[in-house]
């Protein structure tokens, strides 16, 4: 049985890249918000967004942060990472900047979002524990193939790492 995961990502620039990853079908994931759904959720301000995130995470065992060029240190990405970790979920990053969007554009690599989140009172960053993979390959097709091959194992490893901490 496939794991149930929550995908965290920067919506506007990366939704098409995220769709490619979701279409791999190896994992059961939360339903992505449509543009209209997201606008409705956002109009309810922070409390509504937090409720929506909580509902989307319900019953998930891991959060997969799909890391694009501008994903790191965004308010709601940080919230999703912290909430996932605090609730005992596995957390893993997969860089998607190397996948083409619908215009054929490949973005620049963004910063590691786990570098912006502290790990308890240790003075360490979550990036010292949580992995952020940069798929191998010299083009979009090869990077997609890497993700398709390794995504399930990355999720399983994230769950093992989280259970050990």
PDB file of C-alpha atoms in Angstrom:
ATOM      1  CA  UNK A   1       0.000   0.000   0.000  1.00  0.00           C
ATOM      2  CA  UNK A   2       1.308   3.424  -0.934  1.00  0.00           C
ATOM      3  CA  UNK A   3       2.130   5.911   1.790  1.00  0.00           C
ATOM      4  CA  UNK A   4      -0.147   8.882   2.227  1.00  0.00           C
ATOM      5  CA  UNK A   5       1.873  12.072   1.941  1.00  0.00           C
ATOM      6  CA  UNK A   6       1.338  15.806   2.136  1.00  0.00           C
ATOM      7  CA  UNK A   7       3.048  17.832  -0.593  1.00  0.00           C
ATOM      8  CA  UNK A   8       4.328  21.246   0.443  1.00  0.00           C
ATOM      9  CA  UNK A   9       5.338  23.667  -2.327  1.00  0.00           C
ATOM     10  CA  UNK A  10       5.282  27.261  -3.551  1.00  0.00           C
ATOM     11  CA  UNK A  11       2.070  27.270  -5.578  1.00  0.00           C
ATOM     12  CA  UNK A  12       2.350  29.848  -8.343  1.00  0.00           C
ATOM     13  CA  UNK A  13       5.746  29.116  -9.871  1.00  0.00           C
ATOM     14  CA  UNK A  14       5.869  25.382  -9.185  1.00  0.00           C
ATOM     15  CA  UNK A  15       2.366  23.941  -9.554  1.00  0.00           C
ATOM     16  CA  UNK A  16       3.127  22.432 -12.985  1.00  0.00           C
ATOM     17  CA  UNK A  17       6.371  20.853 -11.740  1.00  0.00           C
ATOM     18  CA  UNK A  18       4.464  19.527  -8.727  1.00  0.00           C
ATOM     19  CA  UNK A  19       1.835  18.039 -11.031  1.00  0.00           C
ATOM     20  CA  UNK A  20       4.581  16.074 -12.779  1.00  0.00           C
ATOM     21  CA  UNK A  21       5.744  14.604  -9.473  1.00  0.00           C
ATOM     22  CA  UNK A  22       2.196  13.833  -8.354  1.00  0.00           C
ATOM     23  CA  UNK A  23       1.542  12.048 -11.650  1.00  0.00           C
ATOM     24  CA  UNK A  24       4.233   9.513 -10.794  1.00  0.00           C
ATOM     25  CA  UNK A  25       1.481   7.921  -8.693  1.00  0.00           C
ATOM     26  CA  UNK A  26       3.807   6.097  -6.301  1.00  0.00           C
ATOM     27  CA  UNK A  27       2.278   7.824  -3.282  1.00  0.00           C
ATOM     28  CA  UNK A  28      -1.232   8.751  -2.243  1.00  0.00           C
ATOM     29  CA  UNK A  29      -1.199  12.495  -1.785  1.00  0.00           C
ATOM     30  CA  UNK A  30      -3.378  15.319  -0.635  1.00  0.00           C
ATOM     31  CA  UNK A  31      -5.540  16.822  -3.357  1.00  0.00           C
ATOM     32  CA  UNK A  32      -3.928  19.989  -4.701  1.00  0.00           C
ATOM     33  CA  UNK A  33      -5.903  23.167  -4.310  1.00  0.00           C
ATOM     34  CA  UNK A  34      -7.188  24.756  -7.476  1.00  0.00           C
ATOM     35  CA  UNK A  35      -6.495  28.445  -8.025  1.00  0.00           C
ATOM     36  CA  UNK A  36     -10.082  29.204  -6.947  1.00  0.00           C
ATOM     37  CA  UNK A  37      -9.847  26.983  -3.834  1.00  0.00           C
ATOM     38  CA  UNK A  38      -6.594  28.598  -2.760  1.00  0.00           C
ATOM     39  CA  UNK A  39      -7.964  32.115  -3.271  1.00  0.00           C
ATOM     40  CA  UNK A  40     -10.972  31.179  -1.102  1.00  0.00           C
ATOM     41  CA  UNK A  41      -8.750  29.736   1.634  1.00  0.00           C
ATOM     42  CA  UNK A  42      -6.447  32.786   1.563  1.00  0.00           C
ATOM     43  CA  UNK A  43      -9.395  35.154   1.849  1.00  0.00           C
ATOM     44  CA  UNK A  44     -10.113  33.644   5.279  1.00  0.00           C
ATOM     45  CA  UNK A  45      -6.731  34.900   6.520  1.00  0.00           C
ATOM     46  CA  UNK A  46      -4.213  32.993   8.671  1.00  0.00           C
ATOM     47  CA  UNK A  47      -6.726  31.020  10.736  1.00  0.00           C
ATOM     48  CA  UNK A  48      -8.412  29.640   7.616  1.00  0.00           C
ATOM     49  CA  UNK A  49      -5.073  28.748   6.023  1.00  0.00           C
ATOM     50  CA  UNK A  50      -3.957  26.929   9.178  1.00  0.00           C
ATOM     51  CA  UNK A  51      -7.252  24.997   9.284  1.00  0.00           C
ATOM     52  CA  UNK A  52      -6.902  24.040   5.626  1.00  0.00           C
ATOM     53  CA  UNK A  53      -3.306  22.846   6.144  1.00  0.00           C
ATOM     54  CA  UNK A  54      -4.375  20.801   9.179  1.00  0.00           C
ATOM     55  CA  UNK A  55      -7.188  19.193   7.187  1.00  0.00           C
ATOM     56  CA  UNK A  56      -4.856  18.401   4.289  1.00  0.00           C
ATOM     57  CA  UNK A  57      -2.243  16.844   6.625  1.00  0.00           C
ATOM     58  CA  UNK A  58      -4.763  14.686   8.466  1.00  0.00           C
ATOM     59  CA  UNK A  59      -3.884  10.992   8.110  1.00  0.00           C
ATOM     60  CA  UNK A  60      -0.585  11.628   6.311  1.00  0.00           C
ATOM     61  CA  UNK A  61       2.648   9.970   7.396  1.00  0.00           C
ATOM     62  CA  UNK A  62       5.169  12.217   5.633  1.00  0.00           C
ATOM     63  CA  UNK A  63       5.512  15.694   4.181  1.00  0.00           C
ATOM     64  CA  UNK A  64       7.372  15.952   0.893  1.00  0.00           C
ATOM     65  CA  UNK A  65       8.599  19.489   0.357  1.00  0.00           C
ATOM     66  CA  UNK A  66       8.949  20.016  -3.386  1.00  0.00           C
ATOM     67  CA  UNK A  67      11.715  22.601  -3.446  1.00  0.00           C
ATOM     68  CA  UNK A  68      11.694  25.138  -6.246  1.00  0.00           C
ATOM     69  CA  UNK A  69      13.675  28.300  -6.772  1.00  0.00           C
ATOM     70  CA  UNK A  70      11.737  30.377  -4.192  1.00  0.00           C
ATOM     71  CA  UNK A  71      10.379  27.760  -1.782  1.00  0.00           C
ATOM     72  CA  UNK A  72      12.760  28.308   1.134  1.00  0.00           C
ATOM     73  CA  UNK A  73      11.722  30.476   4.067  1.00  0.00           C
ATOM     74  CA  UNK A  74       8.169  31.133   2.902  1.00  0.00           C
ATOM     75  CA  UNK A  75       5.722  31.618   5.774  1.00  0.00           C
ATOM     76  CA  UNK A  76       3.374  28.736   4.944  1.00  0.00           C
ATOM     77  CA  UNK A  77       6.106  26.351   3.797  1.00  0.00           C
ATOM     78  CA  UNK A  78       7.854  26.897   7.144  1.00  0.00           C
ATOM     79  CA  UNK A  79       4.545  26.372   8.962  1.00  0.00           C
ATOM     80  CA  UNK A  80       3.928  23.089   7.113  1.00  0.00           C
ATOM     81  CA  UNK A  81       7.445  21.806   7.827  1.00  0.00           C
ATOM     82  CA  UNK A  82       7.278  22.689  11.536  1.00  0.00           C
ATOM     83  CA  UNK A  83       3.760  21.286  11.919  1.00  0.00           C
ATOM     84  CA  UNK A  84       4.767  18.060  10.185  1.00  0.00           C
ATOM     85  CA  UNK A  85       7.862  17.603  12.334  1.00  0.00           C
ATOM     86  CA  UNK A  86       6.063  18.498  15.560  1.00  0.00           C
ATOM     87  CA  UNK A  87       3.310  15.977  14.782  1.00  0.00           C
ATOM     88  CA  UNK A  88       5.855  13.188  14.249  1.00  0.00           C
ATOM     89  CA  UNK A  89       5.575  12.992  10.477  1.00  0.00           C
ATOM     90  CA  UNK A  90       8.500  12.191   8.238  1.00  0.00           C
ATOM     91  CA  UNK A  91       9.827  15.212   6.343  1.00  0.00           C
ATOM     92  CA  UNK A  92      11.902  15.163   3.158  1.00  0.00           C
ATOM     93  CA  UNK A  93      12.804  17.634   0.437  1.00  0.00           C
ATOM     94  CA  UNK A  94      12.968  16.909  -3.282  1.00  0.00           C
ATOM     95  CA  UNK A  95      14.334  19.669  -5.496  1.00  0.00           C
ATOM     96  CA  UNK A  96      12.162  20.268  -8.564  1.00  0.00           C
ATOM     97  CA  UNK A  97      13.847  23.302 -10.133  1.00  0.00           C
ATOM     98  CA  UNK A  98      15.318  21.005 -12.816  1.00  0.00           C
ATOM     99  CA  UNK A  99      11.914  19.915 -14.121  1.00  0.00           C
ATOM    100  CA  UNK A 100      10.489  21.919 -17.013  1.00  0.00           C
ATOM    101  CA  UNK A 101       7.305  23.883 -16.488  1.00  0.00           C
ATOM    102  CA  UNK A 102       4.623  24.152 -19.194  1.00  0.00           C
ATOM    103  CA  UNK A 103       6.672  26.831 -20.973  1.00  0.00           C
ATOM    104  CA  UNK A 104       9.732  24.550 -21.050  1.00  0.00           C
ATOM    105  CA  UNK A 105      11.491  26.686 -18.437  1.00  0.00           C
ATOM    106  CA  UNK A 106      13.926  25.169 -15.936  1.00  0.00           C
ATOM    107  CA  UNK A 107      14.366  27.338 -12.841  1.00  0.00           C
ATOM    108  CA  UNK A 108      17.480  28.054 -10.791  1.00  0.00           C
ATOM    109  CA  UNK A 109      18.126  25.931  -7.732  1.00  0.00           C
ATOM    110  CA  UNK A 110      16.642  27.430  -4.585  1.00  0.00           C
ATOM    111  CA  UNK A 111      17.953  27.352  -1.041  1.00  0.00           C
ATOM    112  CA  UNK A 112      17.344  24.435   1.307  1.00  0.00           C
ATOM    113  CA  UNK A 113      14.123  25.235   3.219  1.00  0.00           C
ATOM    114  CA  UNK A 114      15.289  23.202   6.218  1.00  0.00           C
ATOM    115  CA  UNK A 115      18.170  25.671   6.743  1.00  0.00           C
ATOM    116  CA  UNK A 116      15.596  28.190   8.030  1.00  0.00           C
ATOM    117  CA  UNK A 117      14.061  26.038  10.742  1.00  0.00           C
ATOM    118  CA  UNK A 118      15.644  25.304  14.100  1.00  0.00           C
ATOM    119  CA  UNK A 119      15.681  21.863  15.631  1.00  0.00           C
ATOM    120  CA  UNK A 120      14.371  22.165  19.183  1.00  0.00           C
ATOM    121  CA  UNK A 121      16.704  23.998  21.542  1.00  0.00           C
ATOM    122  CA  UNK A 122      19.835  22.412  20.061  1.00  0.00           C
ATOM    123  CA  UNK A 123      20.976  25.436  18.081  1.00  0.00           C
ATOM    124  CA  UNK A 124      21.025  23.187  15.018  1.00  0.00           C
ATOM    125  CA  UNK A 125      18.965  23.580  11.890  1.00  0.00           C
ATOM    126  CA  UNK A 126      16.481  20.939  10.761  1.00  0.00           C
ATOM    127  CA  UNK A 127      18.690  20.543   7.675  1.00  0.00           C
ATOM    128  CA  UNK A 128      21.181  18.693   9.891  1.00  0.00           C
ATOM    129  CA  UNK A 129      18.604  15.870  10.133  1.00  0.00           C
ATOM    130  CA  UNK A 130      16.149  16.188   7.243  1.00  0.00           C
ATOM    131  CA  UNK A 131      17.401  15.304   3.765  1.00  0.00           C
ATOM    132  CA  UNK A 132      16.851  17.487   0.718  1.00  0.00           C
ATOM    133  CA  UNK A 133      17.555  15.554  -2.472  1.00  0.00           C
ATOM    134  CA  UNK A 134      18.776  17.079  -5.706  1.00  0.00           C
ATOM    135  CA  UNK A 135      17.712  14.614  -8.419  1.00  0.00           C
ATOM    136  CA  UNK A 136      20.517  13.442 -10.675  1.00  0.00           C
ATOM    137  CA  UNK A 137      20.360  14.037 -14.395  1.00  0.00           C
ATOM    138  CA  UNK A 138      21.441  16.500 -17.028  1.00  0.00           C
ATOM    139  CA  UNK A 139      17.929  17.314 -18.257  1.00  0.00           C
ATOM    140  CA  UNK A 140      14.312  17.429 -17.114  1.00  0.00           C
ATOM    141  CA  UNK A 141      13.502  13.907 -18.339  1.00  0.00           C
ATOM    142  CA  UNK A 142      16.436  12.353 -16.428  1.00  0.00           C
ATOM    143  CA  UNK A 143      15.576  14.276 -13.256  1.00  0.00           C
ATOM    144  CA  UNK A 144      11.950  13.178 -13.497  1.00  0.00           C
ATOM    145  CA  UNK A 145      13.123   9.559 -13.911  1.00  0.00           C
ATOM    146  CA  UNK A 146      15.298   9.928 -10.783  1.00  0.00           C
ATOM    147  CA  UNK A 147      12.335  11.214  -8.784  1.00  0.00           C
ATOM    148  CA  UNK A 148      10.100   8.411 -10.078  1.00  0.00           C
ATOM    149  CA  UNK A 149      12.692   5.826  -9.057  1.00  0.00           C
ATOM    150  CA  UNK A 150      13.627   7.241  -5.635  1.00  0.00           C
ATOM    151  CA  UNK A 151      10.568   9.079  -4.261  1.00  0.00           C
ATOM    152  CA  UNK A 152       9.065   6.155  -2.333  1.00  0.00           C
ATOM    153  CA  UNK A 153      12.423   5.281  -0.758  1.00  0.00           C
ATOM    154  CA  UNK A 154      13.022   8.925   0.208  1.00  0.00           C
ATOM    155  CA  UNK A 155       9.647   8.972   1.997  1.00  0.00           C
ATOM    156  CA  UNK A 156      10.359   5.706   3.816  1.00  0.00           C
ATOM    157  CA  UNK A 157      13.777   6.978   4.879  1.00  0.00           C
ATOM    158  CA  UNK A 158      12.248  10.249   6.131  1.00  0.00           C
ATOM    159  CA  UNK A 159       9.808   8.314   8.299  1.00  0.00           C
ATOM    160  CA  UNK A 160      12.646   6.205   9.738  1.00  0.00           C
ATOM    161  CA  UNK A 161      14.704   9.354  10.422  1.00  0.00           C
ATOM    162  CA  UNK A 162      11.760  11.042  12.153  1.00  0.00           C
ATOM    163  CA  UNK A 163      11.011   7.985  14.288  1.00  0.00           C
ATOM    164  CA  UNK A 164      14.642   7.976  15.418  1.00  0.00           C
ATOM    165  CA  UNK A 165      14.533  11.589  16.653  1.00  0.00           C
TER     166      UNK A 165
END
